Amino acid sequence: MSTHKVSVIGSGNWGSVTAKIAAQNAIEHPDLFDQHVRMWVHEEQVNGKNLSEIINTEHENVKYLPGIKLPENLVAVTDIVEAAKGSDLLVFNVPHQFLVRLCKQLAEHIDELKKAAAPHPLRAISCIKGLDIKPEDRQVDIPCRLVCQHLSIPCGVLSGANLAPEIANEKFSETTIAYDEMDDKFNVEEKIQNDVALRLWKKLFHRPYFHVQTIYDTVGASLAGALKNVVALASGYVDGMNWGDNAKAAIMRRGLLEMVHFANVYFPDETSPETFMKESCGVADLITSCAGGRNHRVGKEFIIRKFINNDPSVTIEQVEADLLNGQSAQGVLTAREVYELVALGKRLSNFPLFVATYEIAFSNRDVKTLPLLLDSSPRGSL
Amino acid sequence: MSTHKVSVIGSGNWGSVTAKIAAQNAIEHPDLFDQHVRMWVHEEQVNGKNLSEIINTEHENVKYLPGIKLPENLVAVTDIVEAAKGSDLLVFNVPHQFLVRLCKQLAEHIDELKKAAAPHPLRAISCIKGLDIKPEDRQVDIPCRLVCQHLSIPCGVLSGANLAPEIANEKFSETTIAYDEMDDKFNVEEKIQNDVALRLWKKLFHRPYFHVQTIYDTVGASLAGALKNVVALASGYVDGMNWGDNAKAAIMRRGLLEMVHFANVYFPDETSPETFMKESCGVADLITSCAGGRNHRVGKEFIIRKFINNDPSVTIEQVEADLLNGQSAQGVLTAREVYELVALGKRLSNFPLFVATYEIAFSNRDVKTLPLLLDSSPRGSL
């Protein structure tokens, strides 16, 4: 039987870690996977040398994952079509804002790519966290669906309590893979086919230090991964005010409930509360993100500057710029988009924490009103 | 209408905090509550003076809650029957191991106490965390049921993400009150009566800094409050090994699932997974306890001494003694009792985290096997 060939689209911090894992498992399962795993690298110069060359000769991504040895069977390729061609398993792991542009580039060659993947069907998985919200259309979309739409191939989700530096160092972690290429879940043949694909993805990513659990709920996994960033921002507010562990747990609990409620409102019948409550991509990712991570850091620092150091002129964008070296904290963008969406749908009162998180960041709301806002919310909404 | 009179049985750290809250709310709602709230104090000498006298003159529990001003309408009483007599609302907040003895003392005077509570029925609530496990009988009991059994009165539960020092300082927190005096939930009259009582308990404890949510599930609230201590111990192991936030979130996620499973196995049809997944007494209390607290501290220190500093002779009891000044970490006892119970029931494989937590503490199991143990567990058991 022909082996499966893997390409990772993206070579940032998390992209390089997932590529490392896939390359390790290709070696471990030669019966299943082609021995070379390719990684698309957006070429740039590092100390006068091409990043792709450094990766291919020194086996280290010195720019985005310094200090971590990459497997020698991981090959950097700078042309995205060339990087994907011949592979049947595509792993998307790029910053959210680049996804559509890259999909369009690949879409121009999709017939060629599908042909080169044969005898296997072309399949994808997304490790990208974020939402595509169009408040004016009152619509939400998720990264894996953008891949499906642009390339007309199935695309699942890999998401979990996965701080990349810890996994790069092979510290123990869990993750969730959600995959659903079924048109009809009651069609036995389709379900068997889907479960075969799900096992294949698990073989590609499961490591002794990286435990994979599998589910079908791609929507729930995507929403949890994006919305928890808003809660992480709010938990940063609590730590900025030094309100303690009780208050932080209260915010996280409420955040989890609003995440589930958001899923029910905007994707009715497409997602399960269990994904949020039981899986690594749900409650565990929320816990990890609220313990640290960039959204938590931005929320905390913003509150310290504005309310502890009493600087009314500080903006959250400025804090982002100062802390994240020009990058953005996904939670700030998501908080704004979620707010605009629920405001247009006249659903503000159903999401008191999401709304308060936005208003404290952008509308001069006093952070001290946060506990009272939570109290006034309708409990029955779940 | 006659007002309700409140007695808090217990004056430790958490007992004094709950008494402070009740006394504040008695003042706030004079239409509902008698203006004096009594607190039973186990008399002891502090600097040559009676603790009860200090509380009644200086309005501070200098021994167990130093630095916190207590309301002047909170009155310390040293005789337990005298402390309870005339009150219709009894709040039990003593160390778990003293509960039965105190109940027996009160039970000898129960007719007298009920008469003195009239026209109101005598009701109780328990703030005590712990389980009464009799492995040889394969039985588990919960503190509030011990009160019901010994005194023949209804007893609810107050439990949540409630680190006492933070609440003493009026930092924001949530809690859950579970109360169920219904024989038959489908009897409308009984349900109305129960909800009246539930609102009364909420009035007694809800403060601007202490938000109360109410449920009926006394069993779930009790189990969550006790079992999370085992998970906190395990999360301490992770921090002792410095395995990082991903691993800690994985342990907490798994712990939450085993808590729900334990409830389903030992109290079938008596509890709801929602209590664990959605309430302050569930997921939020778990988060707070794994962030810090004494069980987490004991687990962490034990692992550091045994596996980082390589001292094979260290025992967890010794670490408890060193860290907690002779007190015990509830999680150590609960881990042992839960282990014995599930071992006798031949259910070890359904609780891999609980079992591993026990075996690492007591059976010389290497902590490094923890991730693998979790991987091998049956996922279908929920």
PDB file of C-alpha atoms in Angstrom, chain B residues 9-266:
ATOM      1  CA  ILE B   9     -21.335  25.894  64.469  1.00  0.00           C
ATOM      2  CA  GLY B  10     -17.590  26.362  64.204  1.00  0.00           C
ATOM      3  CA  SER B  11     -15.147  29.247  64.461  1.00  0.00           C
ATOM      4  CA  GLY B  12     -12.032  28.263  62.559  1.00  0.00           C
ATOM      5  CA  ASN B  13     -10.784  30.183  59.574  1.00  0.00           C
ATOM      6  CA  TRP B  14     -13.651  29.392  57.201  1.00  0.00           C
ATOM      7  CA  GLY B  15     -16.200  29.193  60.015  1.00  0.00           C
ATOM      8  CA  SER B  16     -15.369  32.740  61.104  1.00  0.00           C
ATOM      9  CA  VAL B  17     -15.609  34.015  57.524  1.00  0.00           C
ATOM     10  CA  THR B  18     -19.048  32.464  56.957  1.00  0.00           C
ATOM     11  CA  ALA B  19     -20.169  33.828  60.350  1.00  0.00           C
ATOM     12  CA  LYS B  20     -18.961  37.285  59.338  1.00  0.00           C
ATOM     13  CA  ILE B  21     -20.967  37.110  56.108  1.00  0.00           C
ATOM     14  CA  ALA B  22     -24.113  35.888  57.896  1.00  0.00           C
ATOM     15  CA  ALA B  23     -23.823  38.645  60.515  1.00  0.00           C
ATOM     16  CA  GLN B  24     -23.401  41.299  57.809  1.00  0.00           C
ATOM     17  CA  ASN B  25     -26.503  40.047  56.038  1.00  0.00           C
ATOM     18  CA  ALA B  26     -28.519  39.894  59.272  1.00  0.00           C
ATOM     19  CA  ILE B  27     -27.937  43.632  59.574  1.00  0.00           C
ATOM     20  CA  GLU B  28     -28.766  44.156  55.905  1.00  0.00           C
ATOM     21  CA  HIS B  29     -32.066  42.261  56.105  1.00  0.00           C
ATOM     22  CA  PRO B  30     -33.615  43.044  59.521  1.00  0.00           C
ATOM     23  CA  ASP B  31     -37.029  42.000  58.181  1.00  0.00           C
ATOM     24  CA  LEU B  32     -35.712  38.482  57.610  1.00  0.00           C
ATOM     25  CA  PHE B  33     -33.101  37.801  60.250  1.00  0.00           C
ATOM     26  CA  ASP B  34     -32.681  38.270  63.978  1.00  0.00           C
ATOM     27  CA  GLN B  35     -30.004  40.901  64.503  1.00  0.00           C
ATOM     28  CA  HIS B  36     -27.745  38.663  66.550  1.00  0.00           C
ATOM     29  CA  VAL B  37     -25.875  35.837  64.867  1.00  0.00           C
ATOM     30  CA  ARG B  38     -24.263  33.363  67.228  1.00  0.00           C
ATOM     31  CA  MET B  39     -21.080  31.408  66.613  1.00  0.00           C
ATOM     32  CA  TRP B  40     -20.154  28.347  68.593  1.00  0.00           C
ATOM     33  CA  VAL B  41     -16.546  28.581  69.744  1.00  0.00           C
ATOM     34  CA  HIS B  42     -14.584  25.651  71.079  1.00  0.00           C
ATOM     35  CA  GLU B  43     -13.099  27.538  74.009  1.00  0.00           C
ATOM     36  CA  GLU B  44      -9.355  27.901  74.252  1.00  0.00           C
ATOM     37  CA  GLN B  45      -6.870  30.241  75.841  1.00  0.00           C
ATOM     38  CA  VAL B  46      -5.056  32.840  73.775  1.00  0.00           C
ATOM     39  CA  ASN B  47      -2.440  34.862  75.641  1.00  0.00           C
ATOM     40  CA  GLY B  48      -4.137  34.043  78.918  1.00  0.00           C
ATOM     41  CA  LYS B  49      -7.600  35.099  77.775  1.00  0.00           C
ATOM     42  CA  ASN B  50     -10.616  33.119  76.610  1.00  0.00           C
ATOM     43  CA  LEU B  51     -10.937  33.151  72.822  1.00  0.00           C
ATOM     44  CA  SER B  52     -14.718  33.672  73.135  1.00  0.00           C
ATOM     45  CA  GLU B  53     -14.196  36.746  75.279  1.00  0.00           C
ATOM     46  CA  ILE B  54     -11.692  38.187  72.836  1.00  0.00           C
ATOM     47  CA  ILE B  55     -14.168  37.687  69.998  1.00  0.00           C
ATOM     48  CA  ASN B  56     -16.997  39.296  71.974  1.00  0.00           C
ATOM     49  CA  THR B  57     -15.011  42.305  73.165  1.00  0.00           C
ATOM     50  CA  GLU B  58     -12.402  42.907  70.458  1.00  0.00           C
ATOM     51  CA  HIS B  59     -14.534  41.525  67.582  1.00  0.00           C
ATOM     52  CA  GLU B  60     -11.668  39.622  66.090  1.00  0.00           C
ATOM     53  CA  ASN B  61     -10.859  35.916  66.031  1.00  0.00           C
ATOM     54  CA  VAL B  62      -7.214  36.534  66.854  1.00  0.00           C
ATOM     55  CA  LYS B  63      -6.377  32.831  66.693  1.00  0.00           C
ATOM     56  CA  TYR B  64      -7.958  31.670  63.409  1.00  0.00           C
ATOM     57  CA  LEU B  65      -8.753  34.833  61.466  1.00  0.00           C
ATOM     58  CA  PRO B  66      -6.332  37.472  62.716  1.00  0.00           C
ATOM     59  CA  GLY B  67      -6.526  40.948  61.238  1.00  0.00           C
ATOM     60  CA  ILE B  68     -10.169  40.695  60.156  1.00  0.00           C
ATOM     61  CA  LYS B  69     -12.778  42.809  61.958  1.00  0.00           C
ATOM     62  CA  LEU B  70     -15.876  40.773  62.800  1.00  0.00           C
ATOM     63  CA  PRO B  71     -19.321  42.445  62.938  1.00  0.00           C
ATOM     64  CA  GLU B  72     -20.371  43.466  66.458  1.00  0.00           C
ATOM     65  CA  ASN B  73     -23.643  41.561  66.120  1.00  0.00           C
ATOM     66  CA  LEU B  74     -21.695  38.297  65.912  1.00  0.00           C
ATOM     67  CA  VAL B  75     -21.693  36.704  69.355  1.00  0.00           C
ATOM     68  CA  ALA B  76     -19.379  33.891  70.438  1.00  0.00           C
ATOM     69  CA  VAL B  77     -20.998  31.171  72.591  1.00  0.00           C
ATOM     70  CA  THR B  78     -18.999  28.286  74.061  1.00  0.00           C
ATOM     71  CA  ASP B  79     -21.752  25.802  74.860  1.00  0.00           C
ATOM     72  CA  ILE B  80     -22.886  24.153  71.660  1.00  0.00           C
ATOM     73  CA  VAL B  81     -26.476  23.513  72.731  1.00  0.00           C
ATOM     74  CA  GLU B  82     -26.832  27.027  74.057  1.00  0.00           C
ATOM     75  CA  ALA B  83     -25.270  28.338  70.838  1.00  0.00           C
ATOM     76  CA  ALA B  84     -27.835  26.532  68.701  1.00  0.00           C
ATOM     77  CA  LYS B  85     -30.937  26.893  70.844  1.00  0.00           C
ATOM     78  CA  GLY B  86     -33.504  29.328  69.478  1.00  0.00           C
ATOM     79  CA  SER B  87     -31.982  29.357  66.006  1.00  0.00           C
ATOM     80  CA  ASP B  88     -33.744  27.792  63.040  1.00  0.00           C
ATOM     81  CA  LEU B  89     -30.790  28.119  60.647  1.00  0.00           C
ATOM     82  CA  LEU B  90     -27.705  26.123  61.639  1.00  0.00           C
ATOM     83  CA  VAL B  91     -24.499  26.523  59.632  1.00  0.00           C
ATOM     84  CA  PHE B  92     -22.069  23.650  60.197  1.00  0.00           C
ATOM     85  CA  ASN B  93     -18.475  24.681  59.591  1.00  0.00           C
ATOM     86  CA  VAL B  94     -16.131  22.525  61.663  1.00  0.00           C
ATOM     87  CA  PRO B  95     -13.234  20.248  60.720  1.00  0.00           C
ATOM     88  CA  HIS B  96     -14.677  17.125  59.135  1.00  0.00           C
ATOM     89  CA  GLN B  97     -13.469  14.738  61.847  1.00  0.00           C
ATOM     90  CA  PHE B  98     -15.416  16.564  64.595  1.00  0.00           C
ATOM     91  CA  LEU B  99     -18.778  16.568  62.812  1.00  0.00           C
ATOM     92  CA  VAL B 100     -20.279  13.331  64.104  1.00  0.00           C
ATOM     93  CA  ARG B 101     -19.353  14.003  67.734  1.00  0.00           C
ATOM     94  CA  LEU B 102     -20.927  17.463  67.600  1.00  0.00           C
ATOM     95  CA  CYS B 103     -24.043  16.127  65.896  1.00  0.00           C
ATOM     96  CA  LYS B 104     -24.421  13.565  68.664  1.00  0.00           C
ATOM     97  CA  GLN B 105     -24.183  16.304  71.285  1.00  0.00           C
ATOM     98  CA  LEU B 106     -26.897  18.287  69.525  1.00  0.00           C
ATOM     99  CA  ALA B 107     -29.013  15.195  68.885  1.00  0.00           C
ATOM    100  CA  GLU B 108     -29.467  14.669  72.622  1.00  0.00           C
ATOM    101  CA  HIS B 109     -31.350  17.967  72.702  1.00  0.00           C
ATOM    102  CA  ILE B 110     -32.980  17.859  69.300  1.00  0.00           C
ATOM    103  CA  ASP B 111     -36.602  18.103  70.489  1.00  0.00           C
ATOM    104  CA  GLU B 112     -35.764  21.099  72.620  1.00  0.00           C
ATOM    105  CA  LEU B 113     -33.881  22.707  69.681  1.00  0.00           C
ATOM    106  CA  LYS B 114     -36.769  22.159  67.286  1.00  0.00           C
ATOM    107  CA  LYS B 115     -39.223  23.605  69.751  1.00  0.00           C
ATOM    108  CA  ALA B 116     -37.079  26.668  70.308  1.00  0.00           C
ATOM    109  CA  ALA B 117     -36.803  27.205  66.530  1.00  0.00           C
ATOM    110  CA  ALA B 118     -40.578  27.432  66.137  1.00  0.00           C
ATOM    111  CA  PRO B 119     -42.517  28.753  64.322  1.00  0.00           C
ATOM    112  CA  HIS B 120     -39.770  27.935  61.799  1.00  0.00           C
ATOM    113  CA  PRO B 121     -38.621  24.408  61.033  1.00  0.00           C
ATOM    114  CA  LEU B 122     -35.041  23.674  62.013  1.00  0.00           C
ATOM    115  CA  ARG B 123     -32.760  23.630  58.944  1.00  0.00           C
ATOM    116  CA  ALA B 124     -29.037  23.216  58.423  1.00  0.00           C
ATOM    117  CA  ILE B 125     -26.341  23.801  55.857  1.00  0.00           C
ATOM    118  CA  SER B 126     -22.861  22.263  55.800  1.00  0.00           C
ATOM    119  CA  CYS B 127     -19.727  24.056  54.645  1.00  0.00           C
ATOM    120  CA  ILE B 128     -17.609  20.982  55.379  1.00  0.00           C
ATOM    121  CA  LYS B 129     -15.486  19.306  52.701  1.00  0.00           C
ATOM    122  CA  GLY B 130     -14.724  15.624  52.993  1.00  0.00           C
ATOM    123  CA  LEU B 131     -16.177  12.169  52.491  1.00  0.00           C
ATOM    124  CA  ASP B 132     -17.045   9.429  54.924  1.00  0.00           C
ATOM    125  CA  ILE B 133     -15.875   6.331  53.185  1.00  0.00           C
ATOM    126  CA  LYS B 134     -16.275   2.902  54.667  1.00  0.00           C
ATOM    127  CA  PRO B 135     -14.375   0.758  52.162  1.00  0.00           C
ATOM    128  CA  GLU B 136     -15.328  -2.454  53.957  1.00  0.00           C
ATOM    129  CA  ASP B 137     -19.020  -1.662  53.407  1.00  0.00           C
ATOM    130  CA  ARG B 138     -18.253  -0.223  49.947  1.00  0.00           C
ATOM    131  CA  GLN B 139     -20.116   2.860  51.055  1.00  0.00           C
ATOM    132  CA  VAL B 140     -19.557   6.580  50.732  1.00  0.00           C
ATOM    133  CA  ASP B 141     -21.310   9.203  52.777  1.00  0.00           C
ATOM    134  CA  ILE B 142     -21.207  12.982  52.678  1.00  0.00           C
ATOM    135  CA  PRO B 143     -21.169  15.449  55.595  1.00  0.00           C
ATOM    136  CA  CYS B 144     -24.599  16.965  54.979  1.00  0.00           C
ATOM    137  CA  ARG B 145     -26.206  13.526  55.126  1.00  0.00           C
ATOM    138  CA  LEU B 146     -24.554  12.849  58.472  1.00  0.00           C
ATOM    139  CA  VAL B 147     -26.268  15.979  59.793  1.00  0.00           C
ATOM    140  CA  CYS B 148     -29.603  14.845  58.314  1.00  0.00           C
ATOM    141  CA  GLN B 149     -29.228  11.389  59.822  1.00  0.00           C
ATOM    142  CA  HIS B 150     -28.162  12.432  63.304  1.00  0.00           C
ATOM    143  CA  LEU B 151     -30.507  15.375  63.746  1.00  0.00           C
ATOM    144  CA  SER B 152     -33.420  14.357  61.487  1.00  0.00           C
ATOM    145  CA  ILE B 153     -33.458  17.775  59.852  1.00  0.00           C
ATOM    146  CA  PRO B 154     -32.766  18.805  56.249  1.00  0.00           C
ATOM    147  CA  CYS B 155     -29.183  19.863  55.561  1.00  0.00           C
ATOM    148  CA  GLY B 156     -27.822  21.514  52.432  1.00  0.00           C
ATOM    149  CA  VAL B 157     -24.326  22.332  51.234  1.00  0.00           C
ATOM    150  CA  LEU B 158     -22.385  25.550  50.700  1.00  0.00           C
ATOM    151  CA  SER B 159     -19.322  24.926  48.559  1.00  0.00           C
ATOM    152  CA  GLY B 160     -17.386  26.824  45.920  1.00  0.00           C
ATOM    153  CA  ALA B 161     -14.105  28.268  44.744  1.00  0.00           C
ATOM    154  CA  ASN B 162     -13.688  29.789  48.188  1.00  0.00           C
ATOM    155  CA  LEU B 163     -10.200  30.339  49.521  1.00  0.00           C
ATOM    156  CA  ALA B 164     -11.134  31.760  52.942  1.00  0.00           C
ATOM    157  CA  PRO B 165      -8.452  34.451  53.294  1.00  0.00           C
ATOM    158  CA  GLU B 166      -9.549  36.119  50.052  1.00  0.00           C
ATOM    159  CA  ILE B 167     -13.206  36.194  51.128  1.00  0.00           C
ATOM    160  CA  ALA B 168     -12.250  37.426  54.585  1.00  0.00           C
ATOM    161  CA  ASN B 169     -10.734  40.423  52.806  1.00  0.00           C
ATOM    162  CA  GLU B 170     -13.921  40.844  50.741  1.00  0.00           C
ATOM    163  CA  LYS B 171     -12.296  39.999  47.432  1.00  0.00           C
ATOM    164  CA  PHE B 172     -14.831  38.920  44.830  1.00  0.00           C
ATOM    165  CA  SER B 173     -15.877  35.275  44.860  1.00  0.00           C
ATOM    166  CA  GLU B 174     -18.724  32.986  43.836  1.00  0.00           C
ATOM    167  CA  THR B 175     -20.185  30.059  45.719  1.00  0.00           C
ATOM    168  CA  THR B 176     -22.842  27.382  45.246  1.00  0.00           C
ATOM    169  CA  ILE B 177     -25.605  26.576  47.705  1.00  0.00           C
ATOM    170  CA  ALA B 178     -27.220  23.188  47.163  1.00  0.00           C
ATOM    171  CA  TYR B 179     -30.367  22.481  49.120  1.00  0.00           C
ATOM    172  CA  ASP B 180     -32.974  19.774  48.775  1.00  0.00           C
ATOM    173  CA  GLU B 181     -35.538  18.995  51.447  1.00  0.00           C
ATOM    174  CA  MET B 182     -37.976  17.516  48.928  1.00  0.00           C
ATOM    175  CA  ASP B 183     -39.129  13.933  49.290  1.00  0.00           C
ATOM    176  CA  ASP B 184     -40.614  14.135  45.831  1.00  0.00           C
ATOM    177  CA  LYS B 185     -39.388  16.661  43.286  1.00  0.00           C
ATOM    178  CA  PHE B 186     -42.629  16.379  41.323  1.00  0.00           C
ATOM    179  CA  ASN B 187     -44.725  17.482  44.275  1.00  0.00           C
ATOM    180  CA  VAL B 188     -45.377  21.157  43.495  1.00  0.00           C
ATOM    181  CA  GLU B 189     -46.026  22.101  47.095  1.00  0.00           C
ATOM    182  CA  GLU B 190     -42.759  20.574  48.283  1.00  0.00           C
ATOM    183  CA  LYS B 191     -40.830  22.218  45.481  1.00  0.00           C
ATOM    184  CA  ILE B 192     -42.211  25.656  46.345  1.00  0.00           C
ATOM    185  CA  GLN B 193     -41.334  25.101  49.993  1.00  0.00           C
ATOM    186  CA  ASN B 194     -37.816  24.019  49.055  1.00  0.00           C
ATOM    187  CA  ASP B 195     -37.313  27.057  46.847  1.00  0.00           C
ATOM    188  CA  VAL B 196     -38.419  29.350  49.665  1.00  0.00           C
ATOM    189  CA  ALA B 197     -35.779  27.775  51.902  1.00  0.00           C
ATOM    190  CA  LEU B 198     -33.186  28.045  49.112  1.00  0.00           C
ATOM    191  CA  ARG B 199     -33.921  31.774  48.736  1.00  0.00           C
ATOM    192  CA  LEU B 200     -33.566  32.190  52.484  1.00  0.00           C
ATOM    193  CA  TRP B 201     -30.111  30.574  52.463  1.00  0.00           C
ATOM    194  CA  LYS B 202     -29.151  32.779  49.533  1.00  0.00           C
ATOM    195  CA  LYS B 203     -30.263  35.913  51.428  1.00  0.00           C
ATOM    196  CA  LEU B 204     -28.139  34.797  54.352  1.00  0.00           C
ATOM    197  CA  PHE B 205     -24.939  34.398  52.334  1.00  0.00           C
ATOM    198  CA  HIS B 206     -25.127  36.523  49.172  1.00  0.00           C
ATOM    199  CA  ARG B 207     -22.941  39.626  49.462  1.00  0.00           C
ATOM    200  CA  PRO B 208     -21.686  42.116  46.860  1.00  0.00           C
ATOM    201  CA  TYR B 209     -18.324  40.336  47.140  1.00  0.00           C
ATOM    202  CA  PHE B 210     -19.730  36.809  47.574  1.00  0.00           C
ATOM    203  CA  HIS B 211     -22.147  35.761  44.852  1.00  0.00           C
ATOM    204  CA  VAL B 212     -24.376  32.792  45.555  1.00  0.00           C
ATOM    205  CA  GLN B 213     -25.849  30.515  42.910  1.00  0.00           C
ATOM    206  CA  THR B 214     -28.357  27.897  43.975  1.00  0.00           C
ATOM    207  CA  ILE B 215     -28.937  24.297  42.879  1.00  0.00           C
ATOM    208  CA  TYR B 216     -30.689  21.201  44.263  1.00  0.00           C
ATOM    209  CA  ASP B 217     -27.811  18.739  43.851  1.00  0.00           C
ATOM    210  CA  THR B 218     -26.430  18.366  47.397  1.00  0.00           C
ATOM    211  CA  VAL B 219     -24.678  15.106  46.495  1.00  0.00           C
ATOM    212  CA  GLY B 220     -22.814  16.568  43.502  1.00  0.00           C
ATOM    213  CA  ALA B 221     -21.771  19.655  45.457  1.00  0.00           C
ATOM    214  CA  SER B 222     -20.461  17.473  48.309  1.00  0.00           C
ATOM    215  CA  LEU B 223     -18.573  15.040  46.081  1.00  0.00           C
ATOM    216  CA  ALA B 224     -17.009  17.794  43.983  1.00  0.00           C
ATOM    217  CA  GLY B 225     -15.792  19.595  47.104  1.00  0.00           C
ATOM    218  CA  ALA B 226     -14.112  16.471  48.461  1.00  0.00           C
ATOM    219  CA  LEU B 227     -12.755  14.809  45.302  1.00  0.00           C
ATOM    220  CA  LYS B 228     -11.142  17.945  43.903  1.00  0.00           C
ATOM    221  CA  ASN B 229      -8.661  17.678  46.778  1.00  0.00           C
ATOM    222  CA  VAL B 230      -7.312  14.457  45.248  1.00  0.00           C
ATOM    223  CA  VAL B 231      -6.884  16.208  41.905  1.00  0.00           C
ATOM    224  CA  ALA B 232      -5.196  19.143  43.657  1.00  0.00           C
ATOM    225  CA  LEU B 233      -2.694  16.703  45.158  1.00  0.00           C
ATOM    226  CA  ALA B 234      -1.946  15.339  41.660  1.00  0.00           C
ATOM    227  CA  SER B 235      -1.623  18.825  40.215  1.00  0.00           C
ATOM    228  CA  GLY B 236       0.927  19.455  42.957  1.00  0.00           C
ATOM    229  CA  TYR B 237       2.865  16.438  41.664  1.00  0.00           C
ATOM    230  CA  VAL B 238       2.966  18.046  38.203  1.00  0.00           C
ATOM    231  CA  ASP B 239       4.253  21.331  39.580  1.00  0.00           C
ATOM    232  CA  GLY B 240       6.783  19.455  41.720  1.00  0.00           C
ATOM    233  CA  MET B 241       8.153  17.857  38.531  1.00  0.00           C
ATOM    234  CA  ASN B 242       7.936  21.223  36.742  1.00  0.00           C
ATOM    235  CA  TRP B 243       6.069  19.600  33.868  1.00  0.00           C
ATOM    236  CA  GLY B 244       4.354  22.834  32.898  1.00  0.00           C
ATOM    237  CA  ASP B 245       0.883  24.242  32.342  1.00  0.00           C
ATOM    238  CA  ASN B 246      -0.132  21.839  29.563  1.00  0.00           C
ATOM    239  CA  ALA B 247       0.439  18.808  31.774  1.00  0.00           C
ATOM    240  CA  LYS B 248      -1.306  20.435  34.718  1.00  0.00           C
ATOM    241  CA  ALA B 249      -4.374  21.242  32.616  1.00  0.00           C
ATOM    242  CA  ALA B 250      -4.392  17.631  31.358  1.00  0.00           C
ATOM    243  CA  ILE B 251      -4.420  16.337  34.940  1.00  0.00           C
ATOM    244  CA  MET B 252      -7.197  18.718  35.925  1.00  0.00           C
ATOM    245  CA  ARG B 253      -9.296  17.776  32.884  1.00  0.00           C
ATOM    246  CA  ARG B 254      -8.891  14.091  33.647  1.00  0.00           C
ATOM    247  CA  GLY B 255      -9.607  14.730  37.312  1.00  0.00           C
ATOM    248  CA  LEU B 256     -12.863  16.454  36.485  1.00  0.00           C
ATOM    249  CA  LEU B 257     -13.946  13.467  34.369  1.00  0.00           C
ATOM    250  CA  GLU B 258     -13.125  11.008  37.150  1.00  0.00           C
ATOM    251  CA  MET B 259     -15.034  13.136  39.667  1.00  0.00           C
ATOM    252  CA  VAL B 260     -18.137  12.918  37.476  1.00  0.00           C
ATOM    253  CA  HIS B 261     -17.603   9.210  36.944  1.00  0.00           C
ATOM    254  CA  PHE B 262     -17.210   8.600  40.691  1.00  0.00           C
ATOM    255  CA  ALA B 263     -20.512  10.384  41.295  1.00  0.00           C
ATOM    256  CA  ASN B 264     -22.226   8.292  38.632  1.00  0.00           C
ATOM    257  CA  VAL B 265     -20.905   5.026  40.043  1.00  0.00           C
ATOM    258  CA  TYR B 266     -21.491   5.606  43.754  1.00  0.00           C
TER     259      TYR B 266
END
